[in-house]
XYZ file of C-alpha atoms in Angstrom:
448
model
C -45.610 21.321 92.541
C -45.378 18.032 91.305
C -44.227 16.822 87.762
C -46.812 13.729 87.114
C -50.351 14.976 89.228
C -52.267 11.730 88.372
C -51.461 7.950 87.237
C -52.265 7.530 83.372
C -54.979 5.230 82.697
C -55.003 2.320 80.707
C -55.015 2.443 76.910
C -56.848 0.899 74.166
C -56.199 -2.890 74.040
C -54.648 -3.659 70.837
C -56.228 -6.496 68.379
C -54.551 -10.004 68.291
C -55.662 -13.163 67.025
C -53.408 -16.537 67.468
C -53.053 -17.948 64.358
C -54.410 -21.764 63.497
C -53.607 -24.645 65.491
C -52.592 -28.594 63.649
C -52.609 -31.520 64.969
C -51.862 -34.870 63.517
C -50.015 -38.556 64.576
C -46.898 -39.255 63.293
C -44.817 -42.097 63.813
C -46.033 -43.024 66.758
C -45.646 -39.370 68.028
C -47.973 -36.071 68.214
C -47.344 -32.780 66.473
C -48.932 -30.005 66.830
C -47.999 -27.025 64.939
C -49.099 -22.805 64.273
C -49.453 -21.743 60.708
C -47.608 -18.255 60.646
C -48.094 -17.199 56.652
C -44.661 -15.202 55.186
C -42.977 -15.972 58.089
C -39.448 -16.492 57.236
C -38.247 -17.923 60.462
C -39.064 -21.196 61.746
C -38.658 -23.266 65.606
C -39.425 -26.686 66.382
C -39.679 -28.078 69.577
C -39.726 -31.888 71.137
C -41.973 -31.481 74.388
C -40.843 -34.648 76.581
C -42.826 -35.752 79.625
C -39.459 -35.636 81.583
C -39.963 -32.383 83.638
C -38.230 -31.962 87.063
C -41.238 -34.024 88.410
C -40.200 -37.413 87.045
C -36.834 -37.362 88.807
C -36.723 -39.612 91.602
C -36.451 -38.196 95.098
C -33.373 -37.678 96.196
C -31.735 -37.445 92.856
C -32.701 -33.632 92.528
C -30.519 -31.660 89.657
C -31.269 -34.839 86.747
C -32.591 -33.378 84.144
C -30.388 -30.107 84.244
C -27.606 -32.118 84.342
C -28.669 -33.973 81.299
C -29.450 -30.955 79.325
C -25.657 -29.675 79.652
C -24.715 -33.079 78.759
C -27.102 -33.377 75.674
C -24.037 -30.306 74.110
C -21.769 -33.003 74.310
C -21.642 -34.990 71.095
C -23.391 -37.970 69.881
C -23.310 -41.071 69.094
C -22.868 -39.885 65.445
C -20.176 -37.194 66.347
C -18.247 -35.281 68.957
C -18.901 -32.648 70.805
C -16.576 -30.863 68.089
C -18.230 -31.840 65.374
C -22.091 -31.317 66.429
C -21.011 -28.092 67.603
C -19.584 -26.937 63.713
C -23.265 -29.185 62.475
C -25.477 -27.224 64.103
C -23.533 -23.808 63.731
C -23.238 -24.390 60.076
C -27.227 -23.902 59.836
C -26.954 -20.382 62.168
C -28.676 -22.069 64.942
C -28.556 -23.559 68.456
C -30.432 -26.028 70.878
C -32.200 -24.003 73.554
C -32.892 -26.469 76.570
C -36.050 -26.187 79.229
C -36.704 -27.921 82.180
C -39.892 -26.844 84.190
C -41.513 -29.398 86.161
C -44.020 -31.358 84.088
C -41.818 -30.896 80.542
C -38.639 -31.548 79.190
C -37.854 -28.764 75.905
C -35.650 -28.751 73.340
C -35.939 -26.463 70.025
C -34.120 -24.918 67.372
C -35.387 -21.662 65.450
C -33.797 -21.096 61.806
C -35.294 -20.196 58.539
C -37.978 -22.682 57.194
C -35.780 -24.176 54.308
C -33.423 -25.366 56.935
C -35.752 -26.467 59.482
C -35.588 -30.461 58.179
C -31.742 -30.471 58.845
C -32.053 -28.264 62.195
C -34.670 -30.950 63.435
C -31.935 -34.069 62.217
C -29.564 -32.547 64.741
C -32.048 -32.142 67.535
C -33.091 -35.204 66.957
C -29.705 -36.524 67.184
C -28.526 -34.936 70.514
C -31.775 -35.877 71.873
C -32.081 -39.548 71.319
C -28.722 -40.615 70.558
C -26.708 -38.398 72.802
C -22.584 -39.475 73.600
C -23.167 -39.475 77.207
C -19.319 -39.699 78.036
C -18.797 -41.148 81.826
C -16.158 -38.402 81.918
C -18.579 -35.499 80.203
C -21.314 -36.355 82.344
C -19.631 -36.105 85.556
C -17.685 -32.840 84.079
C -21.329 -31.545 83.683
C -22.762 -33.130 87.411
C -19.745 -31.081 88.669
C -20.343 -27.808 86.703
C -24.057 -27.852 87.508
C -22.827 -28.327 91.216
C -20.219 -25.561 92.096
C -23.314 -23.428 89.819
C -25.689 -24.048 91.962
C -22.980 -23.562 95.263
C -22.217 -20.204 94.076
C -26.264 -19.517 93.232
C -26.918 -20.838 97.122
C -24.440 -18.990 98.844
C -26.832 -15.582 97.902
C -29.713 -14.545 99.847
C -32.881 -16.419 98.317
C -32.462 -19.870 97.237
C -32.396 -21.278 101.074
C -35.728 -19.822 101.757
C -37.389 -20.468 98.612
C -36.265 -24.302 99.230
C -37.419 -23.713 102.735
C -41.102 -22.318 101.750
C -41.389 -25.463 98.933
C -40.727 -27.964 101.221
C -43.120 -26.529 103.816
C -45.797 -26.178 101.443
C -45.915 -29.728 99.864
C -43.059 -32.026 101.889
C -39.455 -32.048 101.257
C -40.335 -36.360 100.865
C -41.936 -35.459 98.059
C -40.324 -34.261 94.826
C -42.060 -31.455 94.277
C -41.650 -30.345 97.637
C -37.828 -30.024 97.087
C -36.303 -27.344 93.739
C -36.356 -28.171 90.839
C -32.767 -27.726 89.677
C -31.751 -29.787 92.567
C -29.420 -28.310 95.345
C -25.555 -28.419 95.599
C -25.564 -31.954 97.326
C -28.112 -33.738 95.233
C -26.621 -32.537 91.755
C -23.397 -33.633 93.791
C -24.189 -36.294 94.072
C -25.354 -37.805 90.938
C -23.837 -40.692 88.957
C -22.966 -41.474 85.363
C -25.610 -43.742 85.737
C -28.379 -42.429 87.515
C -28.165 -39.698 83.877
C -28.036 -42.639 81.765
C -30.588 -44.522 83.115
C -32.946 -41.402 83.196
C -32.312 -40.581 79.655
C -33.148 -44.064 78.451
C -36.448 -43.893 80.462
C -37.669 -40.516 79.148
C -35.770 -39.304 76.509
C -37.040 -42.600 73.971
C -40.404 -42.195 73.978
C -41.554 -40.104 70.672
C -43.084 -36.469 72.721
C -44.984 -34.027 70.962
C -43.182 -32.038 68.283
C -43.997 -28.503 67.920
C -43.837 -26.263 64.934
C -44.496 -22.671 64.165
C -43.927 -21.509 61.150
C -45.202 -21.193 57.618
C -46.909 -24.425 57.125
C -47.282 -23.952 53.405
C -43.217 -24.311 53.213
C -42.720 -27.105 56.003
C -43.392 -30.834 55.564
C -44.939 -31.498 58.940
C -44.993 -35.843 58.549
C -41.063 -35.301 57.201
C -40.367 -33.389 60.297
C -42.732 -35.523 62.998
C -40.495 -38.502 60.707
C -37.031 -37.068 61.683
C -37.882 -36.193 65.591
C -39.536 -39.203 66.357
C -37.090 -41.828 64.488
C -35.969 -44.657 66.699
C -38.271 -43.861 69.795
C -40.392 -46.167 71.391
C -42.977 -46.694 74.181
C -46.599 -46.514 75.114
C -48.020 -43.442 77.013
C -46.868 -42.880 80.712
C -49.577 -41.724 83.643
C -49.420 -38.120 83.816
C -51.350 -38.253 86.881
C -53.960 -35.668 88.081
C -53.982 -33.165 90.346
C -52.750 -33.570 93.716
C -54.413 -32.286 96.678
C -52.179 -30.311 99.030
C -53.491 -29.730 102.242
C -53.863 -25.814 103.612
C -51.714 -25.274 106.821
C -53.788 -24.487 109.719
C -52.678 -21.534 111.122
C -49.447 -19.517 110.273
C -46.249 -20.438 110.863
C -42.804 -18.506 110.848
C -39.888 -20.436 109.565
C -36.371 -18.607 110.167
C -33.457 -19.089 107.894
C -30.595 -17.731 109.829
C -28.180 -15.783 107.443
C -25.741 -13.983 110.334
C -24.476 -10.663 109.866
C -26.853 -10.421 107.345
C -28.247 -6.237 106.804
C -30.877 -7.824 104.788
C -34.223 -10.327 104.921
C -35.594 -12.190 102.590
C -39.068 -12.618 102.730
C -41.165 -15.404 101.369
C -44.523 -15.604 101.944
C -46.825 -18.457 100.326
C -49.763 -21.405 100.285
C -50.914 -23.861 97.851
C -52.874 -22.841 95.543
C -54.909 -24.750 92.193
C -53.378 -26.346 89.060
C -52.602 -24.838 85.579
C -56.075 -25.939 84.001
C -58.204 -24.667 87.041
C -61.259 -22.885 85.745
C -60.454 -20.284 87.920
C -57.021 -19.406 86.545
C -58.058 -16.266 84.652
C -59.917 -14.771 87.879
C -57.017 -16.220 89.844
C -54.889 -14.342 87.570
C -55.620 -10.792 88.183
C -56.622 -11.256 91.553
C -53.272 -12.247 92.018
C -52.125 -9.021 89.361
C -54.059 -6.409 91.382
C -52.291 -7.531 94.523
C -49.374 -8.092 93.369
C -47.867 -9.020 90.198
C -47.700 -5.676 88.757
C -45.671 -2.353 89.779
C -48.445 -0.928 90.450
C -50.109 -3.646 92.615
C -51.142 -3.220 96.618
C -48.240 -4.763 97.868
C -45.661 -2.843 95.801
C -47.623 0.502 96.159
C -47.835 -0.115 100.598
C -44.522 -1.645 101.112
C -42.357 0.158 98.526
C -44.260 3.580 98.014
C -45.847 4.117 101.505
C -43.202 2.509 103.813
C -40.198 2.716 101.720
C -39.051 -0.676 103.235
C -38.355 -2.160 99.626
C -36.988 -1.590 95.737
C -39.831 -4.026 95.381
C -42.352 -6.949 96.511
C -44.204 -8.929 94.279
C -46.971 -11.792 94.549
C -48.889 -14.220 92.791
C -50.361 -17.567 91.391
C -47.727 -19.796 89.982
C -48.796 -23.216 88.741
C -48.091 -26.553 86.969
C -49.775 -29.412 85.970
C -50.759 -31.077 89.095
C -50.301 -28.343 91.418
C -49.938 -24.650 92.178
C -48.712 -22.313 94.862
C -49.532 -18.417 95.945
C -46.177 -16.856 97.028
C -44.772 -13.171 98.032
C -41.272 -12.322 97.339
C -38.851 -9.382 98.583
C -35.571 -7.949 100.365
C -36.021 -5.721 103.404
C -33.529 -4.063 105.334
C -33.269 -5.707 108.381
C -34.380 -3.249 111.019
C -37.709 -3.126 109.464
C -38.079 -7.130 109.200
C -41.353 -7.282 111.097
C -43.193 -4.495 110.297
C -43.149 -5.162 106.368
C -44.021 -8.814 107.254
C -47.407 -7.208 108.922
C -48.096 -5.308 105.967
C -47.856 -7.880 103.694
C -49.499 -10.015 105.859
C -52.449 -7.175 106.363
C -52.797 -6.471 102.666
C -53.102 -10.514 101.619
C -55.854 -10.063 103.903
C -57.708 -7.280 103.032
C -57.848 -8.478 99.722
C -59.207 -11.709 100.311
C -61.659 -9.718 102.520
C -62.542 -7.306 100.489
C -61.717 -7.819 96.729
C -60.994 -5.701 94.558
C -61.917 -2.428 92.521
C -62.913 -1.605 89.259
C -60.388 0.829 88.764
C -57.524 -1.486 89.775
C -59.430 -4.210 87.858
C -59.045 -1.834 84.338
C -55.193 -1.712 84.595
C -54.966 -5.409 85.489
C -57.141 -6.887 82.360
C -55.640 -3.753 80.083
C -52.269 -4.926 81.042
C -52.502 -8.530 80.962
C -54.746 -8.176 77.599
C -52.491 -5.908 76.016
C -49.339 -8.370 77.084
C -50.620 -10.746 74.768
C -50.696 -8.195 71.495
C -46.508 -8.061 72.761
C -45.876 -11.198 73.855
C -47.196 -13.619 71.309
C -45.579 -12.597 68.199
C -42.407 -14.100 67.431
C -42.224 -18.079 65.739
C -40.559 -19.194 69.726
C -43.272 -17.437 71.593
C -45.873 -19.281 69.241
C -44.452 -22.378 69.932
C -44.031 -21.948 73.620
C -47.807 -20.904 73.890
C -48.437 -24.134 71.737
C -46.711 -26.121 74.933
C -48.969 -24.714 76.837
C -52.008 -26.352 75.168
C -50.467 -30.195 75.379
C -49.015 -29.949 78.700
C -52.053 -28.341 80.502
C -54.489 -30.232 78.259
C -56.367 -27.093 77.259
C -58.298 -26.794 73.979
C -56.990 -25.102 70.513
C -58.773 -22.130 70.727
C -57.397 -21.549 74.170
C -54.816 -18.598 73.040
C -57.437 -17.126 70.589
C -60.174 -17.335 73.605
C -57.844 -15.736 76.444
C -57.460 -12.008 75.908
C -61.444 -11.613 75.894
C -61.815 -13.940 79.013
C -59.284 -11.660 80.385
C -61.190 -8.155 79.244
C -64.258 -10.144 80.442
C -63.932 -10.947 83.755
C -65.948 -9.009 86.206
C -65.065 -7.483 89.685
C -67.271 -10.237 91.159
C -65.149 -12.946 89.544
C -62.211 -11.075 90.407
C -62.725 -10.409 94.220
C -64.793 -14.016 94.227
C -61.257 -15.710 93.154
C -59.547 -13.112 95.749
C -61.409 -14.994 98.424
C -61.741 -18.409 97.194
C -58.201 -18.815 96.767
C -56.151 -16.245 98.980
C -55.986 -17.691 102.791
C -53.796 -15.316 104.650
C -54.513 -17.242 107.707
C -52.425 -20.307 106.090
C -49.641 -18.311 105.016
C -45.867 -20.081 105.336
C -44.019 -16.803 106.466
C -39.749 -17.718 105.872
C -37.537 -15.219 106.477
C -33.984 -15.479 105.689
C -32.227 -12.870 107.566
C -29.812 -12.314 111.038
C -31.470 -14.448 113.622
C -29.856 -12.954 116.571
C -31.334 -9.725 115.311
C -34.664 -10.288 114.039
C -36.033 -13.357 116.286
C -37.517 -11.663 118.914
C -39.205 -8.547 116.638
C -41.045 -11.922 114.637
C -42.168 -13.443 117.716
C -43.585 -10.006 119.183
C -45.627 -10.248 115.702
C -48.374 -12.335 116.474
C -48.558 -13.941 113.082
C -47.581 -17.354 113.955
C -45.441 -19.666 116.050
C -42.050 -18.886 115.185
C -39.343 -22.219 114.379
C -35.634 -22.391 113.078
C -34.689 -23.844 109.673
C -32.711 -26.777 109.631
C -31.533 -27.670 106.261
């Protein structure tokens, strides 16, 4: 006897509709904004082209140390009084750092949005930028990040990036930084980054009721005092597939755990494929119910949980497995997830799997897309990836339209199990010789 005999199928996919997209020049700045009628709360957001990306190599950690310092007065006022400013309107400024944007936004009712954009405006461009703030901050962000490193996962997810596109290269090292290169930042190297990036107007973001909100008032407040033409955003960059697998080790002693992480490059953001790529990468495994989680977790029982997929920016992308195994069983889940990678990009997928993967990712977008921030974060989307307005209102039915040919095409068009990165982060003097008798590639030490 068994309480739940069969999985319940997907249900109906609810209606959703984005709402309007604007977009005007301003002051020497764009804004683009989402008309949300009735809606009584309000976010704007400056979108900078000062993601992790522009930092310089080998100054790693810049622009989270930056947005901690931006929380610590102005030119105007201290840290004191910006604090009471912007608490006086019953808001705050939410930071973002990914690595082709910079983000900072405030959400508050629309009648205070003019003042709430003043004060981001303010932290933004004329920041205080203390010597002794900023290297409070550096040193904050540091011992963070120590603490953060010293659990299992950071060293092999550093270790995976820098195999997959070159620790020489920025994006081939993480984008926070590490302990030593937030470390070692100086007062300068934060003020010389903020007056390269942080001056130039962005794109201002609004969602909200338009009929209520002065859009050229707003684009007038955020993009006061800035200057500078547009910067190269450069296009994709071609990472090179490894040829054959490899097996980097990240020793971890005494450890009764490995971390696995599996990955290879994989497209950009604005790829035509990404929708395919999507699901191909959902079915296997980005959802509970994917391959991966159902084999490793439910069949094996070597996991809580494993999951995989397509993760992308603006000039590149990367495929990438995740997950914790006990250590005894170390190289037997790494064949598994090795073997199903494969048999998907073999074999594709099904129809049924196919109808929970669109149903869910469809349906996501009836949740997800609702609130005034979740607008306006969608709305990023659009000018950083250089995708079209009707992109949002366009996605759920490319999602409920794509076929199990496009689906299993992706699968093998952009899954290559046989250039897989496997880094495992475990007890070396335990697990070394179980990964060699694997097979799955030569087998070399980390060395940080």
């Amino acid at each position: 006897m068994t309480l739940i005999t069969e999985r319940p199928g997907p249900g109906p996919v609810r209606p959703y509709r984005f709402p309007q997209v604007v977009r005007r020049t301003v002051a020497g700045g764009q804004v683009v904004a989402a008309h949300l009628p009735g809606q009584n709360l309000a976010v704007a957001l400056l979108l900078l082209d000062a993601g992790a990306g522009r930092e310089p190599t080998g100054k790693e950690g810049l622009g989270g140390v930056l947005a901690k310092a931006l929380e610590e007065g102005t030119a105007q006022r201290d840290a004191t009084a910006y604090a009471l400013a912007i608490e006086a309107l019953g808001t705050e400024l939410v930071t973002g750092l990914d690595w082709d944007s910079f983000q900072v936004s405030v959400q508050v009712p629309v009648d205070r949005l003019s003042a709430a954009v003043e004060l981001l405006a303010e932290a933004v461009r004329t920041p205080r930028l203390d010597p002794d703030d900023v290297r409070r901050v550096r040193d904050d962000e540091a011992t963070a990040l120590r603490m953060d490193w010293a659990n299992p996962g950071p060293r092999a997810d550093a270790a995976l990036r820098a195999d997959l596109f070159g620790a020489e290269n920025r994006w081939g090292r993480p984008m926070y930084g590490d302990p030593d290169s937030v470390a070692a930042l100086d007062v300068e190297d934060v003020t010389v980054f903020h007056s390269e990036w942080f001056i130039r107007p962005g794109t201002l973001v609004v969602a909200g009721d338009l009929d209520r909100l002065d859009l050229d008032a707003l684009a007038a407040a955020a993009f006061a005092g800035t200057g500078g033409g547009p910067v190269e955003r450069g296009g994709p960059i071609e990472v090179p597939l490894r040829a054959g697998r490899r097996i980097i080790l990240v020793d971890r002693p005494g450890s009764v755990q490995s971390t696995l992480r599996l990955g290879h490059p994989s497209p950009h953001r604005a790829h035509p494929d990404h929708v395919p790529m999507t699901l191909a990468g959902t079915v296997l495994g980005g959802a509970f119910t994917s391959r991966l989680n159902h084999l490793i977790r439910e069949v094996h029982g070597y996991t809580y949980g494993i999951r995989g997929d397509f993760a992308s920016s603006r000039r590149f992308g990367r495929f990438a497995v995740s997950s914790g195994v006990q250590t005894a069983v170390t190289a037997p889940a790494l064949v598994e997830a090795v073997g199903e990678i494969t048999r998907t990009e073999a074999g594709g997928v099904t129809e049924d799997e196919l109808a929970v993967a669109r149903s869910w990712r469809a349906g996501q977008l009836s949740v997800e897309l609702q609130s005034p921030r979740a607008i306006a974060s969608a709305l990023t989307t659009l000018v950083v990836h250089d995708l079209p307005d009707d992109y949002h209102a366009r996605l759920r039915e490319s999602l409920l339209a794509a076929d199990v040919d496009q689906v299993s095409a992706a699968a093998a068009d952009h899954l290559h199990p046989e250039s897989l990165t496997l880094v495992v982060e475990g007890d070396a003097a335990v697990i070394r010789d179980e990964l060699t008798a694997t097979g799955l590639g030569d087998l070399v030490d980390h060395t940080p």
